[in-house]
Each structure stands twice: as structure tokens, then as C-alpha cells.
Coordinates of C-alpha atoms in Angstrom, one line a residue:
Chain A
X1 CA 4.1 9.4 -10.9
X2 CA 6.0 10.1 -7.8
X3 CA 8.3 7.7 -5.9
X4 CA 6.8 6.6 -2.6
X5 CA 9.3 8.5 -0.6
X6 CA 8.5 11.7 -2.5
X7 CA 4.8 11.1 -2.0
X8 CA 5.4 10.6 1.7
X9 CA 7.5 13.7 1.9
X10 CA 4.9 16.0 0.3
X11 CA 1.8 14.5 2.0
X12 CA 2.9 14.1 5.6
X13 CA 2.5 17.4 7.5
X14 CA 2.7 16.5 11.2
X15 CA 4.9 18.5 13.6
X16 CA 8.2 16.7 13.0
X17 CA 7.9 16.2 9.2
X18 CA 9.8 18.3 6.7
X19 CA 6.6 19.4 4.9
X20 CA 4.9 20.1 8.3
X21 CA 7.9 22.3 9.3
X22 CA 7.7 24.1 6.0
X23 CA 3.9 24.7 6.2
X24 CA 4.5 26.1 9.7
X25 CA 6.5 29.0 8.2
X26 CA 3.3 30.4 6.6
X27 CA 0.3 32.3 8.0
X28 CA -2.6 29.9 7.5
X29 CA -6.3 30.4 7.7
X30 CA -7.5 28.6 10.9
X31 CA -11.1 29.7 11.4
X32 CA -13.7 32.0 10.0
X33 CA -14.0 35.1 12.3
X34 CA -17.7 34.2 12.6
X35 CA -16.8 31.1 14.5
X36 CA -15.8 33.2 17.4
X37 CA -18.5 35.9 17.1
X38 CA -18.2 37.7 20.4
X39 CA -16.1 38.1 23.5
X40 CA -16.3 35.1 25.9
X41 CA -18.2 33.0 23.3
X42 CA -17.8 29.2 23.4
X43 CA -14.4 27.9 22.4
X44 CA -13.9 26.0 19.1
X45 CA -11.9 22.9 18.5
X46 CA -9.3 23.3 15.8
X47 CA -7.1 20.6 14.3
X48 CA -4.2 21.8 12.0
X49 CA -1.1 20.1 10.8
X50 CA -2.0 17.1 13.0
X51 CA -2.2 19.1 16.2
X52 CA -5.3 19.4 18.3
X53 CA -5.9 22.9 19.5
X54 CA -8.7 25.1 20.9
X55 CA -9.5 28.6 19.8
X56 CA -11.2 31.2 21.9
X57 CA -11.9 34.9 22.2
X58 CA -11.5 36.3 25.6
X59 CA -13.3 39.0 27.6
X60 CA -11.2 41.8 26.0
X61 CA -11.6 40.5 22.5
X62 CA -8.2 38.9 22.2
X63 CA -8.0 35.7 20.2
X64 CA -6.1 32.6 21.5
X65 CA -5.2 29.3 19.9
X66 CA -3.8 26.9 22.4
X67 CA -3.2 23.2 23.0
X68 CA -6.6 21.6 23.4
X69 CA -5.7 19.7 26.5
X70 CA -5.4 20.9 30.1
X71 CA -1.9 20.4 31.5
X72 CA -3.4 19.0 34.7
X73 CA -5.2 15.7 33.7
X74 CA -5.4 16.0 30.0
X75 CA -9.0 17.1 29.8
X76 CA -10.2 18.8 26.6
X77 CA -10.5 22.6 27.1
X78 CA -13.3 22.6 24.6
X79 CA -15.4 21.8 27.7
X80 CA -13.9 24.8 29.5
X81 CA -15.7 28.0 30.6
X82 CA -14.6 31.1 28.7
X83 CA -14.7 33.7 31.4
X84 CA -12.8 36.7 32.8
X85 CA -10.0 36.7 30.3
X86 CA -9.3 33.0 30.1
X87 CA -10.4 29.5 29.6
X88 CA -11.2 27.7 32.9
X89 CA -11.0 23.9 32.7
X90 CA -14.3 22.4 33.8
X91 CA -12.6 19.6 35.7
X92 CA -10.6 21.3 38.4
X93 CA -10.7 25.0 37.4
X94 CA -7.3 25.5 36.0
X95 CA -7.3 28.6 33.9
X96 CA -5.4 29.7 30.8
X97 CA -5.0 33.0 29.0
X98 CA -4.7 33.5 25.2
X99 CA -1.0 32.8 25.3
X100 CA -1.6 29.4 26.9
X101 CA -0.2 30.7 30.2
X102 CA -1.8 29.1 33.2
X103 CA -3.1 32.0 35.4
X104 CA -4.9 30.1 38.1
X105 CA -4.7 26.8 39.8
X106 CA -7.4 26.9 42.5
X107 CA -6.0 24.0 44.5
X108 CA -2.6 25.7 45.0
X109 CA -1.9 28.8 47.1
X110 CA -1.7 31.8 44.8
X111 CA 1.5 32.9 46.5
X112 CA 3.2 29.6 45.6
X113 CA 3.5 30.8 42.0
X114 CA 2.7 27.3 40.8
X115 CA 0.5 28.6 37.9
X116 CA 3.5 30.4 36.4
X117 CA 5.2 27.1 35.9
X118 CA 2.4 25.8 33.7
X119 CA 2.1 26.9 30.1
X120 CA 0.4 25.3 27.1
X121 CA 1.7 25.6 23.6
X122 CA 0.0 28.5 21.8
X123 CA 0.0 30.2 18.5
X124 CA -0.9 33.7 17.4
X125 CA -4.4 34.1 16.0
X126 CA -5.1 37.3 14.1
X127 CA -8.3 38.5 12.3
X128 CA -7.8 39.7 8.8
X129 CA -10.5 40.0 6.2
X130 CA -13.0 37.9 8.1
X131 CA -10.6 35.1 8.6
X132 CA -8.6 34.1 11.7
X133 CA -5.0 33.4 10.6
X134 CA -2.4 31.5 12.6
X135 CA 1.3 31.1 12.4
X136 CA 2.6 27.8 13.9
X137 CA 6.3 28.2 13.2
X138 CA 9.2 29.4 15.4
X139 CA 8.4 32.9 16.8
X140 CA 11.7 34.3 15.5
X141 CA 10.7 33.6 11.9
X142 CA 7.2 34.9 12.0
X143 CA 6.6 36.6 8.7
X144 CA 4.5 39.8 8.0
X145 CA 0.8 39.3 8.1
X146 CA -0.8 37.9 4.9
X147 CA -1.6 40.3 2.1
X148 CA -3.9 38.3 -0.1
X149 CA -6.2 40.7 -2.0
X150 CA -9.4 38.9 -0.9
X151 CA -8.7 39.8 2.7
X152 CA -7.5 43.4 2.1
X153 CA -10.5 44.6 0.0
X154 CA -13.5 46.2 2.0
X155 CA -15.7 43.6 3.7
X156 CA -18.6 44.1 1.4
X157 CA -16.5 43.0 -1.6
X158 CA -15.5 39.6 -0.2
X159 CA -17.0 36.3 1.0
X160 CA -15.1 33.3 2.4
X161 CA -16.3 29.8 3.3
X162 CA -14.6 26.6 4.3
X163 CA -15.5 23.0 4.0
X164 CA -14.2 19.8 5.5
X165 CA -12.5 17.5 2.9
X166 CA -11.8 13.8 3.5
X167 CA -8.5 13.6 1.7
X168 CA -4.9 14.7 2.0
X169 CA -4.3 18.4 1.2
X170 CA -2.0 17.7 -1.8
X171 CA -4.5 15.8 -4.0
X172 CA -7.1 18.5 -3.3
X173 CA -4.6 21.3 -4.2
X174 CA -3.6 19.5 -7.3
X175 CA -7.2 19.5 -8.4
X176 CA -7.2 23.3 -8.1
X177 CA -4.4 23.6 -10.7
X178 CA -5.6 20.9 -13.0
X179 CA -7.1 23.2 -15.5
X180 CA -7.8 20.5 -18.1
X181 CA -10.7 19.0 -16.0
X182 CA -12.9 22.0 -16.2
X183 CA -14.2 21.4 -19.7
X184 CA -15.3 17.9 -18.7
X185 CA -16.3 17.7 -15.0
X186 CA -17.8 21.2 -14.8
X187 CA -19.1 21.6 -18.3
X188 CA -22.8 21.4 -17.1
X189 CA -22.3 24.3 -14.7
X190 CA -20.6 26.9 -16.7
X191 CA -23.8 28.1 -18.3
X192 CA -26.1 27.4 -15.3
X193 CA -24.4 28.3 -12.1
X194 CA -25.3 31.9 -11.1
X195 CA -21.7 32.7 -10.2
X196 CA -20.4 31.5 -13.6
X197 CA -23.0 31.9 -16.3
X198 CA -23.2 34.6 -18.9
X199 CA -19.5 35.2 -19.4
X200 CA -18.3 35.3 -23.0
X201 CA -15.3 33.2 -22.0
X202 CA -17.6 30.3 -21.2
X203 CA -18.2 29.8 -24.9
X204 CA -14.5 29.5 -25.6
X205 CA -14.3 26.9 -22.8
X206 CA -17.2 24.9 -24.2
X207 CA -16.3 25.1 -27.9
X208 CA -12.7 24.0 -27.3
X209 CA -12.5 21.1 -24.9
X210 CA -8.8 20.5 -25.7
X211 CA -7.0 23.6 -24.6
X212 CA -3.2 24.0 -25.0
X213 CA -1.4 24.6 -21.8
X214 CA 1.6 26.7 -20.8
X215 CA 3.2 26.5 -17.4
X216 CA 5.8 29.1 -16.2
X217 CA 7.3 29.8 -12.8
X218 CA 6.1 32.9 -10.9
X219 CA 7.9 34.4 -7.9
X220 CA 5.7 32.6 -5.5
X221 CA 4.7 29.5 -7.4
X222 CA 3.3 29.0 -10.9
X223 CA 1.3 30.6 -13.7
X224 CA -0.8 28.0 -15.4
X225 CA -2.1 29.2 -18.7
X226 CA -4.8 27.4 -20.7
X227 CA -5.1 28.6 -24.3
X228 CA -8.1 28.2 -26.5
X229 CA -9.0 29.6 -29.9
X230 CA -10.8 32.9 -30.0
X231 CA -12.0 35.1 -32.9
X232 CA -9.7 36.4 -35.6
X233 CA -6.8 34.0 -34.9
X234 CA -6.4 35.3 -31.3
X235 CA -6.1 33.2 -28.3
X236 CA -8.3 33.2 -25.2
X237 CA -6.1 32.6 -22.2
X238 CA -7.2 31.6 -18.7
X239 CA -4.4 32.0 -16.3
X240 CA -4.5 30.4 -12.9
X241 CA -2.2 31.4 -10.1
X242 CA -0.7 28.9 -7.7
X243 CA 1.3 30.3 -4.7
X244 CA 3.1 28.0 -2.5
X245 CA 2.2 25.9 -0.7
X246 CA -1.5 25.7 -1.3
X247 CA -3.1 28.9 -2.5
X248 CA -4.8 29.0 -5.9
X249 CA -6.8 31.7 -7.8
X250 CA -8.9 30.6 -10.7
X251 CA -9.3 32.8 -13.8
X252 CA -12.4 35.0 -13.6
X253 CA -15.4 34.9 -15.8
X254 CA -17.0 38.1 -17.1
X255 CA -17.9 40.5 -14.4
X256 CA -18.3 37.7 -11.8
X257 CA -16.3 37.7 -8.7
X258 CA -12.8 36.2 -8.6
X259 CA -12.4 33.0 -6.7
X260 CA -10.0 30.5 -5.4
X261 CA -8.9 28.3 -2.6
X262 CA -6.5 27.5 0.2
X263 CA -6.0 23.8 1.1
X264 CA -4.9 23.5 4.7
X265 CA -3.9 20.1 6.2
X266 CA -6.0 19.1 9.2
X267 CA -4.0 15.9 9.4
X268 CA -2.6 13.7 6.8
X269 CA -6.0 12.3 5.7
X270 CA -8.2 15.4 6.0
X271 CA -7.9 19.0 5.0
X272 CA -9.9 22.3 5.0
X273 CA -10.9 23.5 1.6
X274 CA -11.1 27.3 2.0
X275 CA -13.0 29.0 -0.7
X276 CA -13.1 32.8 -1.3
X277 CA -15.0 35.0 -3.8
X278 CA -14.2 38.7 -4.0
X279 CA -14.3 41.5 -6.5
X280 CA -11.5 44.0 -6.5
X281 CA -13.5 47.0 -7.4
X282 CA -17.1 46.5 -6.5
X283 CA -19.3 45.2 -3.7
X284 CA -20.7 41.7 -4.0
X285 CA -24.5 41.9 -4.8
X286 CA -27.1 40.5 -2.5
X287 CA -27.9 37.9 -5.2
X288 CA -24.2 36.8 -5.4
X289 CA -24.0 36.6 -1.6
X290 CA -27.2 34.6 -1.4
X291 CA -25.9 32.2 -4.1
X292 CA -22.6 31.8 -2.2
X293 CA -24.4 31.1 1.1
X294 CA -26.6 28.6 -0.8
X295 CA -23.6 26.6 -1.9
X296 CA -23.3 27.8 -5.5
X297 CA -20.1 28.4 -7.4
X298 CA -17.2 27.0 -5.4
X299 CA -19.1 26.9 -2.1
X300 CA -21.2 24.1 -0.7
X301 CA -24.3 23.4 1.5
X302 CA -23.5 21.9 4.9
X303 CA -24.8 19.3 7.2
X304 CA -26.4 21.7 9.7
X305 CA -24.2 22.9 12.5
X306 CA -21.0 21.6 10.8
X307 CA -18.6 22.5 7.9
X308 CA -19.1 19.0 6.4
X309 CA -20.7 19.2 3.0
X310 CA -24.3 18.0 2.8
X311 CA -23.3 15.8 -0.1
X312 CA -20.6 13.6 1.3
X313 CA -19.1 10.2 1.2
X314 CA -21.8 8.8 3.5
X315 CA -24.5 9.5 1.0
X316 CA -22.5 9.0 -2.2
X317 CA -22.5 12.7 -2.7
X318 CA -26.2 12.5 -3.5
X319 CA -25.3 11.4 -7.0
X320 CA -28.0 11.8 -9.6
X321 CA -27.5 9.2 -12.3
X322 CA -30.5 10.5 -14.3
X323 CA -29.0 14.0 -14.3
X324 CA -25.7 12.5 -15.4
X325 CA -27.4 10.6 -18.3
X326 CA -29.4 13.6 -19.3
X327 CA -26.2 15.7 -19.4
X328 CA -27.2 18.2 -16.7
X329 CA -24.0 17.2 -14.9
X330 CA -21.1 15.3 -16.2
X331 CA -20.4 13.2 -13.1
X332 CA -23.9 13.1 -11.6
X333 CA -22.8 15.2 -8.6
X334 CA -24.3 18.7 -8.2
X335 CA -22.2 21.8 -7.7
X336 CA -18.7 22.6 -8.7
X337 CA -17.1 22.2 -5.3
X338 CA -18.6 18.8 -4.6
X339 CA -17.9 17.6 -8.2
X340 CA -14.2 18.2 -7.4
X341 CA -14.3 17.0 -3.8
X342 CA -16.2 13.8 -4.6
X343 CA -13.6 12.7 -7.1
X344 CA -10.6 13.8 -5.0
X345 CA -11.9 11.9 -2.0
X346 CA -12.6 8.9 -4.2
X347 CA -8.8 8.7 -4.8
X348 CA -8.4 7.5 -1.1
X349 CA -7.2 9.5 1.9
X350 CA -3.7 9.7 0.4
X351 CA -3.6 8.9 -3.2
X352 CA -0.9 6.4 -4.2
X353 CA 1.1 8.4 -6.8
X354 CA 3.3 5.5 -7.7
X355 CA 0.4 4.1 -9.7
X356 CA -0.7 7.1 -11.6
X357 CA -0.1 7.6 -15.3
X358 CA 0.3 11.3 -15.9
X359 CA 0.2 12.8 -19.3
X360 CA 1.7 15.9 -20.8
X361 CA -1.3 18.1 -19.9
X362 CA -0.5 17.3 -16.3
X363 CA 2.6 19.5 -16.3
X364 CA 1.0 22.0 -14.0
X365 CA 0.8 19.4 -11.4
X366 CA 4.2 18.0 -12.1
X367 CA 5.8 21.4 -11.9
X368 CA 4.0 22.2 -8.6
X369 CA 5.4 19.1 -7.1
X370 CA 8.8 19.9 -8.5
X371 CA 8.7 23.4 -6.9
X372 CA 7.5 22.0 -3.6
X373 CA 10.2 19.4 -3.5
X374 CA 12.9 22.0 -4.6
X375 CA 11.7 24.5 -1.9
X376 CA 11.6 21.8 0.7
X377 CA 15.1 20.7 0.0
X378 CA 16.4 24.3 0.1
X379 CA 14.4 24.9 3.3
X380 CA 15.6 21.7 5.0
X381 CA 19.2 21.8 3.9
X382 CA 19.9 25.5 3.9
X383 CA 17.1 27.2 5.7
X384 CA 16.1 29.1 2.6
X385 CA 12.8 30.9 3.1
X386 CA 10.2 29.2 0.8
X387 CA 8.3 31.1 -1.9
X388 CA 4.9 32.4 -1.0
X389 CA 5.9 33.8 2.4
X390 CA 6.9 37.2 1.1
X391 CA 3.7 39.4 1.0
X392 CA 4.7 40.5 -2.5
X393 CA 4.2 36.9 -3.7
X394 CA 0.7 37.1 -2.3
X395 CA -0.4 40.2 -4.3
X396 CA -1.5 38.3 -7.3
X397 CA -4.4 37.9 -9.6
X398 CA -5.6 35.4 -12.0
X399 CA -6.8 36.6 -15.4
X400 CA -8.9 35.7 -18.5
X401 CA -7.7 37.6 -21.5
X402 CA -7.6 37.5 -25.3
X403 CA -4.2 38.1 -26.8
X404 CA -2.6 38.1 -30.3
X405 CA -1.1 34.7 -31.1
X406 CA 2.5 35.9 -31.0
X407 CA 2.3 37.4 -27.5
X408 CA 3.4 35.1 -24.6
X409 CA 0.8 35.2 -21.8
X410 CA 3.5 36.0 -19.3
X411 CA 4.2 39.2 -21.3
X412 CA 0.8 40.1 -22.6
X413 CA -0.8 39.6 -19.1
X414 CA 2.1 40.8 -17.0
X415 CA 0.4 43.8 -15.5
X416 CA -3.0 42.2 -14.9
X417 CA -1.4 39.3 -12.9
X418 CA -0.5 41.6 -10.1
X419 CA -3.2 42.9 -7.6
X420 CA -3.6 46.6 -7.8
X421 CA -6.1 48.5 -5.6
X422 CA -9.1 49.9 -7.4
X423 CA -8.1 48.3 -10.7
X424 CA -10.6 45.9 -12.3
X425 CA -9.5 42.3 -13.0
X426 CA -8.8 41.2 -16.5
X427 CA -11.7 39.0 -17.4
X428 CA -13.7 37.9 -20.4
Chain B
X1 CA -10.5 3.8 7.5
X2 CA -7.0 5.1 7.2
X3 CA -4.8 5.1 4.1
X4 CA -3.0 1.9 4.9
X5 CA -6.3 0.0 5.5
X6 CA -7.8 1.5 2.4
X7 CA -4.8 0.7 0.2
X8 CA -5.1 -2.9 1.3
X9 CA -8.1 -3.3 -0.9
X10 CA -6.7 -1.7 -4.0
X11 CA -5.7 -3.8 -7.0
X12 CA -2.0 -3.8 -7.2
X13 CA -1.6 -5.3 -10.7
X14 CA 0.3 -3.1 -13.2
X15 CA -2.1 -0.6 -14.9
X16 CA 0.0 0.5 -17.8
X17 CA 2.5 -0.6 -20.4
X18 CA 5.9 1.2 -20.9
X19 CA 5.7 4.3 -22.9
X20 CA 8.1 5.5 -25.5
X21 CA 9.3 9.1 -25.2
X22 CA 11.6 10.9 -27.6
X23 CA 13.4 14.0 -26.3
X24 CA 14.8 16.1 -29.1
X25 CA 17.3 18.9 -28.6
X26 CA 16.7 21.7 -31.0
X27 CA 19.7 23.9 -30.2
X28 CA 23.0 24.0 -28.3
X29 CA 21.3 24.9 -24.9
X30 CA 19.1 21.9 -25.3
X31 CA 22.0 19.7 -26.4
X32 CA 23.7 20.2 -23.1
X33 CA 20.5 19.1 -21.3
X34 CA 20.0 15.9 -23.2
X35 CA 23.7 15.0 -22.8
X36 CA 23.2 15.4 -19.1
X37 CA 20.1 13.2 -19.3
X38 CA 22.1 10.6 -21.2
X39 CA 24.7 10.5 -18.4
X40 CA 22.0 10.0 -15.7
X41 CA 20.3 7.2 -17.6
X42 CA 16.9 7.3 -19.2
X43 CA 16.2 3.9 -20.6
X44 CA 12.6 4.7 -21.6
X45 CA 13.5 7.9 -23.4
X46 CA 15.3 8.2 -26.8
X47 CA 17.6 11.2 -26.6
X48 CA 18.1 12.9 -30.0
X49 CA 19.5 16.1 -31.5
X50 CA 18.1 17.9 -34.5
X51 CA 20.9 18.8 -36.9
X52 CA 18.7 20.1 -39.7
X53 CA 15.0 20.5 -40.2
X54 CA 14.6 16.7 -40.6
X55 CA 18.0 15.4 -39.6
X56 CA 18.4 13.7 -36.3
X57 CA 21.4 12.2 -34.4
X58 CA 21.4 10.1 -31.3
X59 CA 23.9 10.7 -28.5
X60 CA 26.4 8.3 -30.1
X61 CA 26.3 10.5 -33.3
X62 CA 24.3 8.0 -35.4
X63 CA 21.8 9.3 -37.8
X64 CA 18.1 8.6 -37.0
X65 CA 15.1 8.8 -39.2
X66 CA 12.6 11.4 -38.1
X67 CA 9.5 9.5 -39.3
X68 CA 10.6 6.3 -37.6
X69 CA 11.3 8.0 -34.3
X70 CA 8.0 9.7 -34.3
X71 CA 6.2 6.5 -35.3
X72 CA 7.5 4.7 -32.3
X73 CA 7.0 7.5 -29.8
X74 CA 4.0 8.1 -27.5
X75 CA 5.3 11.5 -26.6
X76 CA 7.8 13.8 -28.3
X77 CA 9.5 16.5 -26.1
X78 CA 11.0 19.4 -28.0
X79 CA 13.7 21.1 -26.0
X80 CA 15.1 24.5 -26.9
X81 CA 16.9 27.4 -25.3
X82 CA 16.1 31.1 -25.7
X83 CA 17.0 33.0 -28.8
X84 CA 14.8 31.4 -31.5
X85 CA 17.1 28.7 -32.8
X86 CA 14.5 26.0 -32.7
X87 CA 14.4 25.9 -36.5
X88 CA 13.6 22.2 -36.7
X89 CA 10.4 22.5 -34.7
X90 CA 8.0 22.8 -37.7
X91 CA 9.3 19.6 -39.4
X92 CA 9.2 17.6 -36.2
X93 CA 5.9 19.1 -35.2
X94 CA 4.3 18.3 -38.5
X95 CA 5.5 14.7 -38.3
X96 CA 4.0 14.4 -34.9
X97 CA 0.8 16.1 -36.0
X98 CA 0.4 13.6 -38.9
X99 CA 0.9 10.7 -36.6
X100 CA -1.2 12.3 -33.8
X101 CA 1.7 12.0 -31.4
X102 CA 1.5 14.2 -28.3
X103 CA 4.1 17.0 -28.1
X104 CA 5.5 19.0 -25.3
X105 CA 7.7 22.1 -25.8
X106 CA 10.3 22.7 -23.1
X107 CA 12.2 26.0 -22.9
X108 CA 15.5 25.6 -20.9
X109 CA 17.8 28.2 -19.6
X110 CA 15.0 30.7 -19.5
X111 CA 15.6 32.4 -16.2
X112 CA 18.5 34.5 -17.0
X113 CA 17.6 35.1 -20.7
X114 CA 16.0 38.3 -22.0
X115 CA 12.3 38.0 -22.3
X116 CA 12.5 38.8 -26.0
X117 CA 14.7 35.8 -26.6
X118 CA 12.3 33.5 -24.7
X119 CA 9.5 34.8 -26.7
X120 CA 11.3 34.0 -29.9
X121 CA 11.6 30.4 -28.9
X122 CA 8.1 30.2 -27.7
X123 CA 6.9 31.5 -31.0
X124 CA 8.7 28.6 -32.7
X125 CA 7.5 25.9 -30.3
X126 CA 3.9 27.0 -29.6
X127 CA 2.4 26.0 -32.9
X128 CA 3.7 22.5 -32.5
X129 CA 3.3 21.9 -28.8
X130 CA 0.2 20.8 -27.0
X131 CA 1.9 21.7 -23.7
X132 CA 4.6 24.3 -23.2
X133 CA 6.8 24.5 -20.2
X134 CA 9.1 27.4 -19.2
X135 CA 11.1 26.2 -16.3
X136 CA 13.4 28.3 -14.2
X137 CA 15.5 25.2 -13.4
X138 CA 16.6 22.8 -16.1
X139 CA 16.4 19.9 -13.6
X140 CA 12.7 20.1 -14.1
X141 CA 13.0 18.0 -17.2
X142 CA 14.2 15.1 -15.0
X143 CA 11.2 15.3 -12.8
X144 CA 8.9 15.7 -15.8
X145 CA 10.3 12.6 -17.5
X146 CA 10.0 10.6 -14.3
X147 CA 6.5 11.7 -13.7
X148 CA 5.6 10.7 -17.3
X149 CA 7.3 7.3 -16.8
X150 CA 9.9 8.1 -19.5

């Protein structure tokens, strides 16, 4: 359990909140690059950390992320015309460039210089690995660009999607480090999903539903190790990485791609679940890409024209009770991503953590909260840079590995928990 | 519907009974931690020290019976520092195993210690712990016990 004030502290991420200020020190994924596919394409509404913004790509290919509303009469610039290096408001023609600077107010004489006095809040927007990243903090503390391995490998080795989630970011992120649910909620998918099946490690998962967990701090967050029995008295370890504040990388399976998530607050009751799949040393196959686009693995199918999952709260996630009874799925919901999202959304927009009854196997979640609270205090009281901002903290890998019983996973897997170019991931 | 609206319809009756947690220090590093816990007040937790494989003392120095303490516990937390001095872990772990009591191993003072010494302690705790925590900050145990309602 958390006290109410701690729960509020971690879940509220608006501009003037402590957690919101800390989130703003990180580069965050804002859009898929494909959402702004060409110069002068239509602008896109973006809501992040409880701020409404509009993103656009100007005539010269520069990206902009600015306040959604025109400084004149408060009209949404989503209706604006994207033309000649700026967004021109459809109401009275005020025009803004990618920095939010007003560059034309047609009703005022150009010589008056009035336009120079108008500037909307703007944030940098940078393409890296098919994702548009933004930094919403003070300009003087802007960190180096992100170095996550999934955005630094060649384009043919990586695939990223995002989906709208109707819950606070924290309960979604906690689901990503809650390794103990996999043997239950996802048990029907390990041997059937094309992006999971066939791995030897799956058998360890399915034959030992009560893993033993070890949690240790990493430079950027946590290593969460789940240990199961393997042959010859050895242990099969699945090691998940969590990097503050909301990046996770799940342990791989066989030669499948490596995957994980970012959970980015839209506002306090909604978040973006970003899902990436990549392989450090090979291109993704056509079959893998087709499966990812078809919503397999950790990806979803969408309501056409949106990033809202096709299975959602309005249709009870298309629950299939017959499939649940027959054991095809444990919860009745199809697909790993929506199995997670359906349950996380069922907790309510912001789960009341004063009423939860955690158990010992929840220590990954407990320690993540502890690290967040500790970092938040150091950041707020002493301006200490939070973990996860340093690009070195981002060069991580998850791992699945069989080790002798007397070798700690932090020691036996030390080298494979670091991203190294052209080195295959440790996977079973 | 926002959170406040949604919460209005949730049952607010208590959904659990108090749990009993025993926190057992296995060496001197751990003893300092449970003495600090004793000063901050942990009414739901019984704070104990292992003086021999099956000998326990409470913070007031009174002898406690291992089997009785395990019998009344829902969770036993084994606390030890680096260096492999958690010699009581097998006896306590076996008692917990017989009674099917959940165990958590907690390694304190791990940050500055040589990895070999942490490994020695892990090797002692791991066979008897269903959850092992290696924390860089000993204050984690406070948050953990609060989270577990201890």
C-alpha cells in the first residue's frame, strides 16, 4: 500500500506537480514519425503531461510542438493551415513557426513588429529511430538525445507502436515490472503467439508457475530477476530492466525480437503505452512485421483511424468467456497487450493504493515506487538529476539466461545486461 | 468519469485483516537496521535477532522461540549484511518451509560492499527466500514493511 499523499505525488504529472516537473527532465516519445509523414502535412493534436499541444512538420521538414491554442482568440491550431514554414490559424490568419514564434498577424501592419511580441510555448521535437521525441523541461537542463538501443539500431531491425490507455501511467508501468503475472494472465499465449512461441524458455515458464524473484538496483532503475528451475540444478533467469521513470524491457524469448514499453502520461487518467520490438543483430522478418502490425505480441489492433485499441472498455475488451473456459486465454481477453490493459484499466483511472494488499512477490513494484519517491525528493529538495536521464543508463538490455545455482544473476548476467552493438541478446 | 466520480462507487469497507510479520536480523549489519526500525515504531512487526541457528532474542533481550514466532507469522523477513554471516538462515528457513510461511531475504549495506561478500550472503539466503531484495538504501525496508502493511 501507499499512503494517499504518496499516491498523489507519484500519479499527478501536470505542469506544476513534483512528478510532472521530474518527468519534464526526460526526453519522452511524443509521436510516431509516421504521424507527420511529409512536409506541410496536417498538424496532429498531442496531449502530454496534461498540456494540450499541436505537432507539425513545416515546409523545410522541421518539426514543431507548440501550444495548441492561438494566442489571439484561443482557437485550436489543429484547424490551422500548414503552409510556407508555419501554421496559419484558420480564424484570422495568425501564423506561427516551429518555435511557437508568431511570424504574421495579417490585421496589423508588418512594420509595427506586433507579431514579434506573440510567442506560444514550444518544445523541441526530434526524430530518432522512427519516433518523435520531445523534451518539456527547462532549456538549460536539456539532456543529450535518447540512446535507447531500439532507436539506434538500423530501421529494418526495429518496430514501434503506441496505443491509448485509459488509466494513469503508474499502474500501467507497474504492470510492466510485475513479472509474477506472466505465468497466469499470459499463459495461453506463450505457445501460440507468433512473437513468443517456440522458445525453450517458455517451457520453464509454464512448468514453474511460482518463480522466485530477486530485485536489485541498477544505475538507472531496477533489475527484476525471476528465477525458475532448469535442468541439472541450474536456474533459468528472466531479467527485466526498468529505467526511470517509465521504460521497461522484458526478457527475450529464443530468437524472437526483444520488446518493452514506455508509459507516458497524457494526463492523470490516461497514458500512451509505447511498445517496441527490435533485434540487436538482425532485421525483423516480413512475418514478424506482419504479426506486429496485426496486433500480435505486445501490439494491438486499432479502431480505424485512431490509436485506441479495437478491444476497449466500451466493448468489454471483446471478452470471450468460452475461450476463457476452454483455457485458450486465462482472462478471456485476446492478445497480450489487451490482457494487460484491460485489467489495468479495470483498476480505475487512478488506482487507490491505500486499499491494496501487496505481498512479498510485489517487491519489484514496491522498490520502483521507493526509487521514484527517493529520486523525487532528491530532485525537489536538492535538484539532483534523476536516474535514467544519463544516456549510459539507457544502454541496457533484458536477458533470459541459465546460470549455475550459486551465481547471482547480477554477476552471471552482468555483461549481457548492457547494450553492445552487433552483439546478440542473451536469450533462451 | 473521472477518478473521484469513479471512486464514489467503490466499496470502502476494510478488505483485509492485520498481518503478522517477523523481521529477523541475522548478523550485526542487520541488527542495526532492526534497532532503527524499533525506534521508529512498527507495531505490526515483531523485530528479532538470531543469536544462534535456532536462538532468537527480541529487542528487549528476551529469548523467543523460533517455532512459535514462525507459527504466528504471515511473513518472515530475513535481514543480513554482506560477508556471509547469515548462519541462522537454514534453521529459520526450514521452520518457515515446514509451516508454509512466506519468506523474504533482504540484503542490507550492499552498495559499498565487495560483490563477493554480497554473493556470499545471497548464497545463504537464496535457498530459503521466495523473494530476495538487494537494496542500495537500507531505508527501503521501511517502505517495504509499510507496503506490506507490517
